[in-house]
Tab-separated table of C-alpha atoms and ligand atoms in Angstrom:
chain	number	residue	atom	x	y	z
G	7	UNK	CA	-18.460	-17.797	1.821
G	8	UNK	CA	-16.440	-16.668	-1.122
G	9	UNK	CA	-15.336	-13.061	-1.529
G	10	UNK	CA	-13.937	-11.906	-4.841
G	11	UNK	CA	-12.532	-8.456	-5.368
G	12	UNK	CA	-11.985	-7.757	-9.027
G	13	UNK	CA	-10.050	-4.873	-10.581
G	14	UNK	CA	-11.084	-2.558	-7.785
G	15	UNK	CA	-9.964	1.070	-8.043
G	16	UNK	CA	-10.936	4.166	-6.138
G	17	UNK	CA	-10.040	7.713	-7.173
G	18	UNK	CA	-11.472	10.371	-4.885
G	19	UNK	CA	-12.922	13.553	-6.430
G	20	UNK	CA	-9.754	15.457	-5.478
G	21	UNK	CA	-7.667	13.021	-7.537
G	22	UNK	CA	-6.319	10.847	-4.697
G	23	UNK	CA	-5.877	7.286	-5.939
G	24	UNK	CA	-6.694	5.258	-2.867
G	25	UNK	CA	-6.938	1.822	-4.567
G	26	UNK	CA	-5.233	0.701	-7.728
G	27	UNK	CA	-6.669	-2.292	-9.527
G	28	UNK	CA	-6.966	-4.662	-6.588
G	29	UNK	CA	-7.669	-8.343	-7.180
G	30	UNK	CA	-8.227	-10.568	-4.166
G	31	UNK	CA	-10.039	-13.707	-3.331
G	32	UNK	CA	-10.661	-15.340	0.020
G	33	UNK	CA	-13.130	-17.481	1.893
G	34	UNK	CA	-14.617	-18.260	5.303
G	35	UNK	CA	-12.399	-17.604	8.332
G	36	UNK	CA	-10.290	-14.654	9.417
G	37	UNK	CA	-8.702	-12.437	6.770
G	38	UNK	CA	-6.187	-9.756	7.778
G	39	UNK	CA	-5.881	-6.549	5.805
G	40	UNK	CA	-2.538	-5.043	6.748
G	41	UNK	CA	-0.884	-1.800	5.641
G	42	UNK	CA	0.421	1.514	6.930
G	43	UNK	CA	-1.722	4.613	7.219
G	44	UNK	CA	-2.888	5.762	3.816
G	45	UNK	CA	-2.550	2.296	2.277
G	46	UNK	CA	-6.206	2.225	1.254
G	47	UNK	CA	-7.625	-0.156	3.915
G	48	UNK	CA	-10.508	2.122	4.934
G	49	UNK	CA	-11.357	2.909	1.357
G	50	UNK	CA	-11.535	-0.811	0.581
G	51	UNK	CA	-13.699	-1.450	3.635
G	52	UNK	CA	-16.044	1.445	2.892
G	53	UNK	CA	-16.615	-0.096	-0.532
G	54	UNK	CA	-17.142	-3.549	0.978
G	55	UNK	CA	-19.821	-2.302	3.348
G	56	UNK	CA	-21.428	-0.388	0.452
G	57	UNK	CA	-20.950	3.052	2.083
G	58	UNK	CA	-18.976	4.086	-1.025
G	59	UNK	CA	-18.834	3.144	-4.676
G	60	UNK	CA	-15.647	2.114	-6.382
G	61	UNK	CA	-14.425	4.099	-9.382
G	62	UNK	CA	-14.116	0.789	-11.251
G	63	UNK	CA	-14.144	-2.920	-10.524
G	64	UNK	CA	-16.447	-4.920	-8.293
G	65	UNK	CA	-16.824	-6.997	-5.165
G	66	UNK	CA	-18.673	-10.287	-5.353
G	67	UNK	CA	-19.833	-12.266	-2.351
G	68	UNK	CA	-20.873	-15.781	-3.214
G	69	UNK	CA	-21.224	-14.555	-6.778
G	70	UNK	CA	-23.422	-11.600	-5.888
G	71	UNK	CA	-22.302	-8.130	-7.006
G	72	UNK	CA	-22.482	-5.980	-3.849
G	73	UNK	CA	-23.609	-2.859	-5.637
G	74	UNK	CA	-26.667	-4.738	-6.786
G	75	UNK	CA	-27.322	-6.545	-3.450
G	76	UNK	CA	-26.851	-3.887	-0.864
G	77	UNK	CA	-29.828	-4.866	1.178
G	78	UNK	CA	-28.782	-8.528	1.238
G	79	UNK	CA	-25.272	-7.548	2.236
G	80	UNK	CA	-26.526	-5.524	5.141
G	81	UNK	CA	-28.601	-8.430	6.360
G	82	UNK	CA	-25.468	-10.619	6.646
G	83	UNK	CA	-23.037	-7.907	7.752
G	84	UNK	CA	-21.687	-6.926	11.130
G	85	UNK	CA	-19.535	-3.783	10.934
G	86	UNK	CA	-17.297	-2.037	13.413
G	87	UNK	CA	-16.188	1.239	11.847
G	88	UNK	CA	-12.856	2.797	12.624
G	89	UNK	CA	-14.416	5.781	14.387
G	90	UNK	CA	-17.037	3.861	16.341
G	91	UNK	CA	-18.466	6.261	18.974
G	92	UNK	CA	-21.635	6.643	20.845
G	93	UNK	CA	-22.998	9.733	22.435
G	94	UNK	CA	-25.543	8.126	24.610
G	95	UNK	CA	-26.600	8.009	28.177
G	96	UNK	CA	-27.909	4.469	27.656
G	97	UNK	CA	-26.619	1.732	29.883
G	98	UNK	CA	-24.309	-0.820	28.241
G	99	UNK	CA	-27.038	-3.465	27.991
G	100	UNK	CA	-29.568	-0.904	26.727
G	101	UNK	CA	-27.258	0.184	24.001
G	102	UNK	CA	-26.895	-3.393	22.766
G	103	UNK	CA	-30.635	-3.981	23.130
G	104	UNK	CA	-31.166	-0.975	20.870
G	105	UNK	CA	-28.585	-2.333	18.372
G	106	UNK	CA	-30.496	-5.648	18.504
G	107	UNK	CA	-33.781	-3.951	17.744
G	108	UNK	CA	-32.124	-2.139	14.786
G	109	UNK	CA	-30.789	-5.513	13.604
G	110	UNK	CA	-34.356	-6.728	13.499
G	111	UNK	CA	-34.632	-8.963	16.579
G	112	UNK	CA	-38.245	-8.209	17.424
G	113	UNK	CA	-38.865	-10.586	20.299
G	114	UNK	CA	-37.806	-8.751	23.451
G	115	UNK	CA	-36.993	-11.860	25.505
G	116	UNK	CA	-34.849	-13.243	22.715
G	117	UNK	CA	-33.106	-9.896	22.359
G	118	UNK	CA	-32.285	-9.637	26.060
G	119	UNK	CA	-30.880	-13.149	26.149
G	120	UNK	CA	-28.795	-12.339	23.041
G	121	UNK	CA	-27.574	-9.127	24.688
G	122	UNK	CA	-26.418	-10.963	27.772
G	123	UNK	CA	-24.829	-13.784	25.698
G	124	UNK	CA	-22.797	-11.204	23.745
G	125	UNK	CA	-21.899	-9.140	26.843
G	126	UNK	CA	-20.561	-12.336	28.326
G	127	UNK	CA	-18.659	-13.202	25.147
G	128	UNK	CA	-16.823	-9.819	25.113
G	129	UNK	CA	-16.330	-9.729	28.878
G	130	UNK	CA	-18.701	-6.914	29.661
G	131	UNK	CA	-21.366	-8.734	31.640
G	132	UNK	CA	-20.146	-7.233	34.901
G	133	UNK	CA	-20.549	-3.696	33.610
G	134	UNK	CA	-23.915	-4.269	31.866
G	135	UNK	CA	-25.608	-1.573	33.970
G	136	UNK	CA	-22.842	1.040	33.552
G	137	UNK	CA	-23.554	3.964	31.252
G	138	UNK	CA	-22.021	3.021	27.905
G	139	UNK	CA	-20.160	6.337	27.480
G	140	UNK	CA	-18.496	5.849	30.889
G	141	UNK	CA	-16.758	2.640	29.878
G	142	UNK	CA	-12.994	2.557	29.380
G	143	UNK	CA	-11.577	2.895	25.847
G	144	UNK	CA	-11.007	-0.854	25.588
G	145	UNK	CA	-14.446	-1.663	26.898
G	146	UNK	CA	-16.051	0.673	24.404
G	147	UNK	CA	-14.245	-1.106	21.607
G	148	UNK	CA	-15.514	-4.474	22.952
G	149	UNK	CA	-19.023	-3.074	23.076
G	150	UNK	CA	-18.396	-2.040	19.468
G	151	UNK	CA	-17.647	-5.628	18.490
G	152	UNK	CA	-20.695	-6.829	20.447
G	153	UNK	CA	-22.955	-4.454	18.498
G	154	UNK	CA	-21.362	-5.738	15.284
G	155	UNK	CA	-22.175	-9.315	16.299
G	156	UNK	CA	-25.776	-8.884	17.245
G	157	UNK	CA	-28.146	-10.566	14.760
G	158	UNK	CA	-25.670	-13.366	13.862
G	159	UNK	CA	-23.804	-11.812	10.957
G	160	UNK	CA	-22.067	-14.115	8.524
G	161	UNK	CA	-19.608	-11.424	7.468
G	162	UNK	CA	-17.929	-9.370	10.153
G	163	UNK	CA	-15.768	-6.388	9.171
G	164	UNK	CA	-13.687	-4.552	11.775
G	165	UNK	CA	-11.701	-1.483	10.771
G	166	UNK	CA	-8.600	-0.842	12.833
G	167	UNK	CA	-10.167	-2.082	16.034
G	168	UNK	CA	-7.007	-2.211	18.147
G	169	UNK	CA	-5.726	1.328	17.463
G	170	UNK	CA	-5.118	3.162	20.686
G	171	UNK	CA	-5.679	0.111	22.903
G	172	UNK	CA	-3.090	-0.910	25.477
G	173	UNK	CA	-1.419	-4.312	24.993
G	174	UNK	CA	-3.758	-6.108	27.426
G	175	UNK	CA	-6.835	-4.924	25.665
G	176	UNK	CA	-5.325	-5.582	22.259
G	177	UNK	CA	-4.674	-9.212	23.185
G	178	UNK	CA	-8.173	-9.494	24.625
G	179	UNK	CA	-9.685	-8.086	21.439
G	180	UNK	CA	-7.579	-10.459	19.314
G	181	UNK	CA	-8.753	-13.414	21.404
G	182	UNK	CA	-12.376	-12.432	20.909
G	183	UNK	CA	-11.807	-12.334	17.124
G	184	UNK	CA	-10.010	-15.685	17.040
G	185	UNK	CA	-12.784	-17.334	19.011
G	186	UNK	CA	-15.285	-15.949	16.563
G	187	UNK	CA	-13.320	-17.240	13.639
G	188	UNK	CA	-13.830	-20.772	14.896
G	189	UNK	CA	-17.474	-20.443	13.891
G	190	UNK	CA	-18.744	-20.474	10.350
G	191	UNK	CA	-18.152	-16.767	9.701
G	192	UNK	CA	-15.892	-14.582	7.633
G	193	UNK	CA	-14.030	-11.876	9.499
G	194	UNK	CA	-12.137	-9.095	7.803
G	195	UNK	CA	-9.738	-7.407	10.180
G	196	UNK	CA	-8.083	-4.210	9.026
G	197	UNK	CA	-5.035	-3.084	10.931
G	198	UNK	CA	-1.710	-1.225	10.636
G	199	UNK	CA	-0.332	-3.250	13.532
G	200	UNK	CA	1.626	-6.234	12.328
G	201	UNK	CA	1.103	-8.079	15.643
G	202	UNK	CA	-2.634	-8.114	15.026
G	203	UNK	CA	-2.098	-10.580	12.173
G	204	UNK	CA	-1.848	-13.864	13.892
G	205	UNK	CA	-1.786	-17.440	12.787
G	206	UNK	CA	-5.567	-17.386	13.221
G	207	UNK	CA	-5.685	-15.418	9.932
G	208	UNK	CA	-6.029	-18.014	7.151
G	209	UNK	CA	-5.360	-15.318	4.663
G	210	UNK	CA	-4.040	-11.827	4.508
G	211	UNK	CA	-3.337	-9.002	2.112
G	212	UNK	CA	-0.651	-6.367	2.397
G	213	UNK	CA	-1.550	-2.967	0.901
G	214	UNK	CA	0.737	-0.040	0.334
G	215	UNK	CA	-0.266	3.240	-1.308
G	216	UNK	CA	-3.350	1.672	-2.851
G	217	UNK	CA	-1.468	-1.304	-4.271
G	218	UNK	CA	-1.668	-4.962	-3.341
G	219	UNK	CA	1.840	-5.927	-2.345
G	220	UNK	CA	1.097	-9.443	-1.109
G	221	UNK	CA	-1.798	-11.821	-0.749
G	222	UNK	CA	-1.675	-15.266	0.741
G	223	UNK	CA	-1.259	-16.850	4.168
G	224	UNK	CA	0.815	-15.179	6.907
G	225	UNK	CA	3.047	-18.294	6.767
G	226	UNK	CA	3.747	-17.653	3.111
G	227	UNK	CA	4.528	-13.977	3.773
G	228	UNK	CA	7.075	-15.119	6.350
G	229	UNK	CA	8.442	-17.881	4.096
G	230	UNK	CA	9.149	-15.381	1.319
G	231	UNK	CA	11.372	-13.403	3.659
G	232	UNK	CA	13.483	-16.500	4.438
G	233	UNK	CA	17.153	-15.949	3.613
G	234	UNK	CA	16.716	-12.177	3.786
G	235	UNK	CA	17.025	-11.541	7.505
G	236	UNK	CA	20.469	-11.414	9.144
G	237	UNK	CA	21.989	-10.944	12.556
G	238	UNK	CA	25.288	-9.070	12.767
G	239	UNK	CA	27.654	-8.227	15.606
G	240	UNK	CA	29.168	-4.859	14.800
G	241	UNK	CA	31.709	-2.445	16.168
G	242	UNK	CA	30.395	1.119	16.609
G	243	UNK	CA	32.087	2.137	13.317
G	244	UNK	CA	30.628	-0.811	11.436
G	245	UNK	CA	27.235	0.013	12.878
G	246	UNK	CA	27.359	3.532	11.466
G	247	UNK	CA	28.144	2.028	8.003
G	248	UNK	CA	25.334	-0.562	8.250
G	249	UNK	CA	22.776	1.935	9.501
G	250	UNK	CA	23.210	3.993	6.342
G	251	UNK	CA	22.965	1.094	3.899
G	252	UNK	CA	20.588	-1.504	5.327
G	253	UNK	CA	17.108	-1.758	6.746
G	254	UNK	CA	17.919	-2.215	10.413
G	255	UNK	CA	15.084	-3.829	12.315
G	256	UNK	CA	16.495	-4.047	15.799
G	257	UNK	CA	19.575	-2.921	17.662
G	258	UNK	CA	20.768	-4.327	20.969
G	259	UNK	CA	23.829	-2.976	22.758
G	260	UNK	CA	26.428	-5.714	23.486
G	261	UNK	CA	29.913	-5.542	25.080
G	262	UNK	CA	31.725	-5.170	21.741
G	263	UNK	CA	29.296	-2.750	20.118
G	264	UNK	CA	25.909	-3.622	18.675
G	265	UNK	CA	23.932	-6.683	17.745
G	266	UNK	CA	21.633	-5.757	14.914
G	267	UNK	CA	19.081	-7.455	12.763
G	268	UNK	CA	18.755	-6.319	9.176
G	269	UNK	CA	16.588	-7.165	6.218
G	270	UNK	CA	18.418	-7.354	2.961
G	271	UNK	CA	18.258	-9.145	-0.377
G	272	UNK	CA	21.868	-10.337	-0.013
G	273	UNK	CA	23.953	-11.388	2.941
G	274	UNK	CA	25.781	-8.343	4.340
G	275	UNK	CA	29.537	-8.864	3.966
G	276	UNK	CA	30.586	-9.109	7.569
G	277	UNK	CA	32.234	-12.068	9.314
G	278	UNK	CA	29.495	-12.081	11.915
G	279	UNK	CA	26.612	-12.145	9.371
G	280	UNK	CA	24.292	-15.028	10.059
G	281	UNK	CA	20.921	-15.766	8.527
G	282	UNK	CA	18.053	-15.963	11.044
G	283	UNK	CA	14.555	-17.356	10.780
G	284	UNK	CA	12.208	-14.493	9.978
G	285	UNK	CA	9.100	-13.664	11.935
G	286	UNK	CA	6.101	-11.716	10.619
G	287	UNK	CA	7.531	-8.331	11.567
G	288	UNK	CA	10.690	-9.080	9.600
G	289	UNK	CA	8.576	-10.216	6.658
G	290	UNK	CA	6.493	-7.067	6.785
G	291	UNK	CA	9.630	-4.850	6.674
G	292	UNK	CA	11.031	-6.978	3.875
G	293	UNK	CA	7.946	-6.411	1.763
G	294	UNK	CA	7.398	-2.760	2.607
G	295	UNK	CA	10.976	-1.690	2.225
G	296	UNK	CA	11.561	-3.629	-0.926
G	297	UNK	CA	8.172	-2.611	-2.261
G	298	UNK	CA	7.778	-5.853	-4.056
G	299	UNK	CA	4.919	-5.453	-6.474
G	300	UNK	CA	4.731	-9.140	-6.578
G	301	UNK	CA	2.103	-11.485	-7.727
G	302	UNK	CA	3.047	-13.872	-5.026
G	303	UNK	CA	-0.456	-14.981	-4.327
G	304	UNK	CA	-1.067	-18.437	-3.097
E	16	ADP	P1	-5.905	3.589	5.348
E	16	ADP	O1	-7.272	3.216	5.903
E	16	ADP	O2	-5.068	2.416	4.959
E	16	ADP	O3	-5.162	4.539	6.234
E	16	ADP	P2	-7.427	5.225	3.473
E	16	ADP	O4	-8.269	4.365	2.672
E	16	ADP	O5	-8.052	6.006	4.632
E	16	ADP	O6	-6.150	4.404	3.961
E	16	ADP	O7	-6.678	6.301	2.531
E	16	ADP	C1	-6.057	5.966	1.299
E	16	ADP	C2	-5.699	7.230	0.557
E	16	ADP	O8	-6.890	7.877	0.155
E	16	ADP	C3	-4.938	8.225	1.369
E	16	ADP	O9	-4.020	8.844	0.513
E	16	ADP	C4	-5.964	9.205	1.831
E	16	ADP	O10	-5.421	10.490	2.041
E	16	ADP	C5	-6.928	9.184	0.682
E	16	ADP	N1	-8.328	9.474	1.095
E	16	ADP	C6	-9.062	8.781	2.010
E	16	ADP	N2	-10.312	9.279	2.145
E	16	ADP	C7	-10.357	10.334	1.258
E	16	ADP	C8	-11.395	11.270	0.911
E	16	ADP	N3	-12.593	11.231	1.435
E	16	ADP	N4	-11.086	12.200	-0.056
E	16	ADP	C9	-9.864	12.283	-0.628
E	16	ADP	N5	-8.834	11.377	-0.320
E	16	ADP	C10	-9.075	10.472	0.604
């Protein structure tokens, strides 16, 4: 699958510019859409699932303009919206069975076997008979991904699926997504949590205030921050100085004062300054704080 986003902009009727001339291209596999609140992720996703029209620009999937192929899109799409909720007294399996019927699986036997296959895949088989609205928050989210997966979608879009989940559930959710990405599907994962972007993402985009700040692989994002992350050992007075002038990422108390990690274009002028290998959190801060409007797309 090839997804092309071309010159996409969205201005809401009240004048809010949620997306500014976004160009992006990616293919099959997992794609991470990362950015803080208000970056424009949900606006982009609402356009991609054809719930909203862009102000200008277009999205093409395998060369097809989505605005002209809405029905086709919906036949290949599995979508987990950000505010996925259900007000239902249906049991867990019944809810999925209903979703399966909506997705067009007419044969009841086939539907039930699909329901149980998916419940097993998301780890909910044991609670299949529990009322869906009595599941825990994490379980509800997993039921959400199961309903997005019914009917074998080729494009799966999940909007901030890990928000509010505890770390165990977040890891579990992430594992479900990475297992999915081993199949021949395209998954778009939107998140404001840097840790959700793992090496299973072949590609990613970083959005900030409606602008594309980076697109490429997570490895490239990290590579671009190389030489810009430093570890310093500081006395309390030096720490006060550094705190005011640098982007401090972490602070650990040590015997002589503080060990801090900072992101900076240039090496801070302290004897103890040493360059360290960046991780994705460092790279994220490097980009967001420096607000590179770069065309570093690889
Ligand atoms: P994210 O999902 O990254 O948090 P959104 O796409 O929800 O970002 O929002 C991007 C910007 O668009 C924000 O400034 C937000 O306030 C604005 N926005 C979102 N939805 C609407 C709307 N329906 N009407 C007006 N402004 C909106």
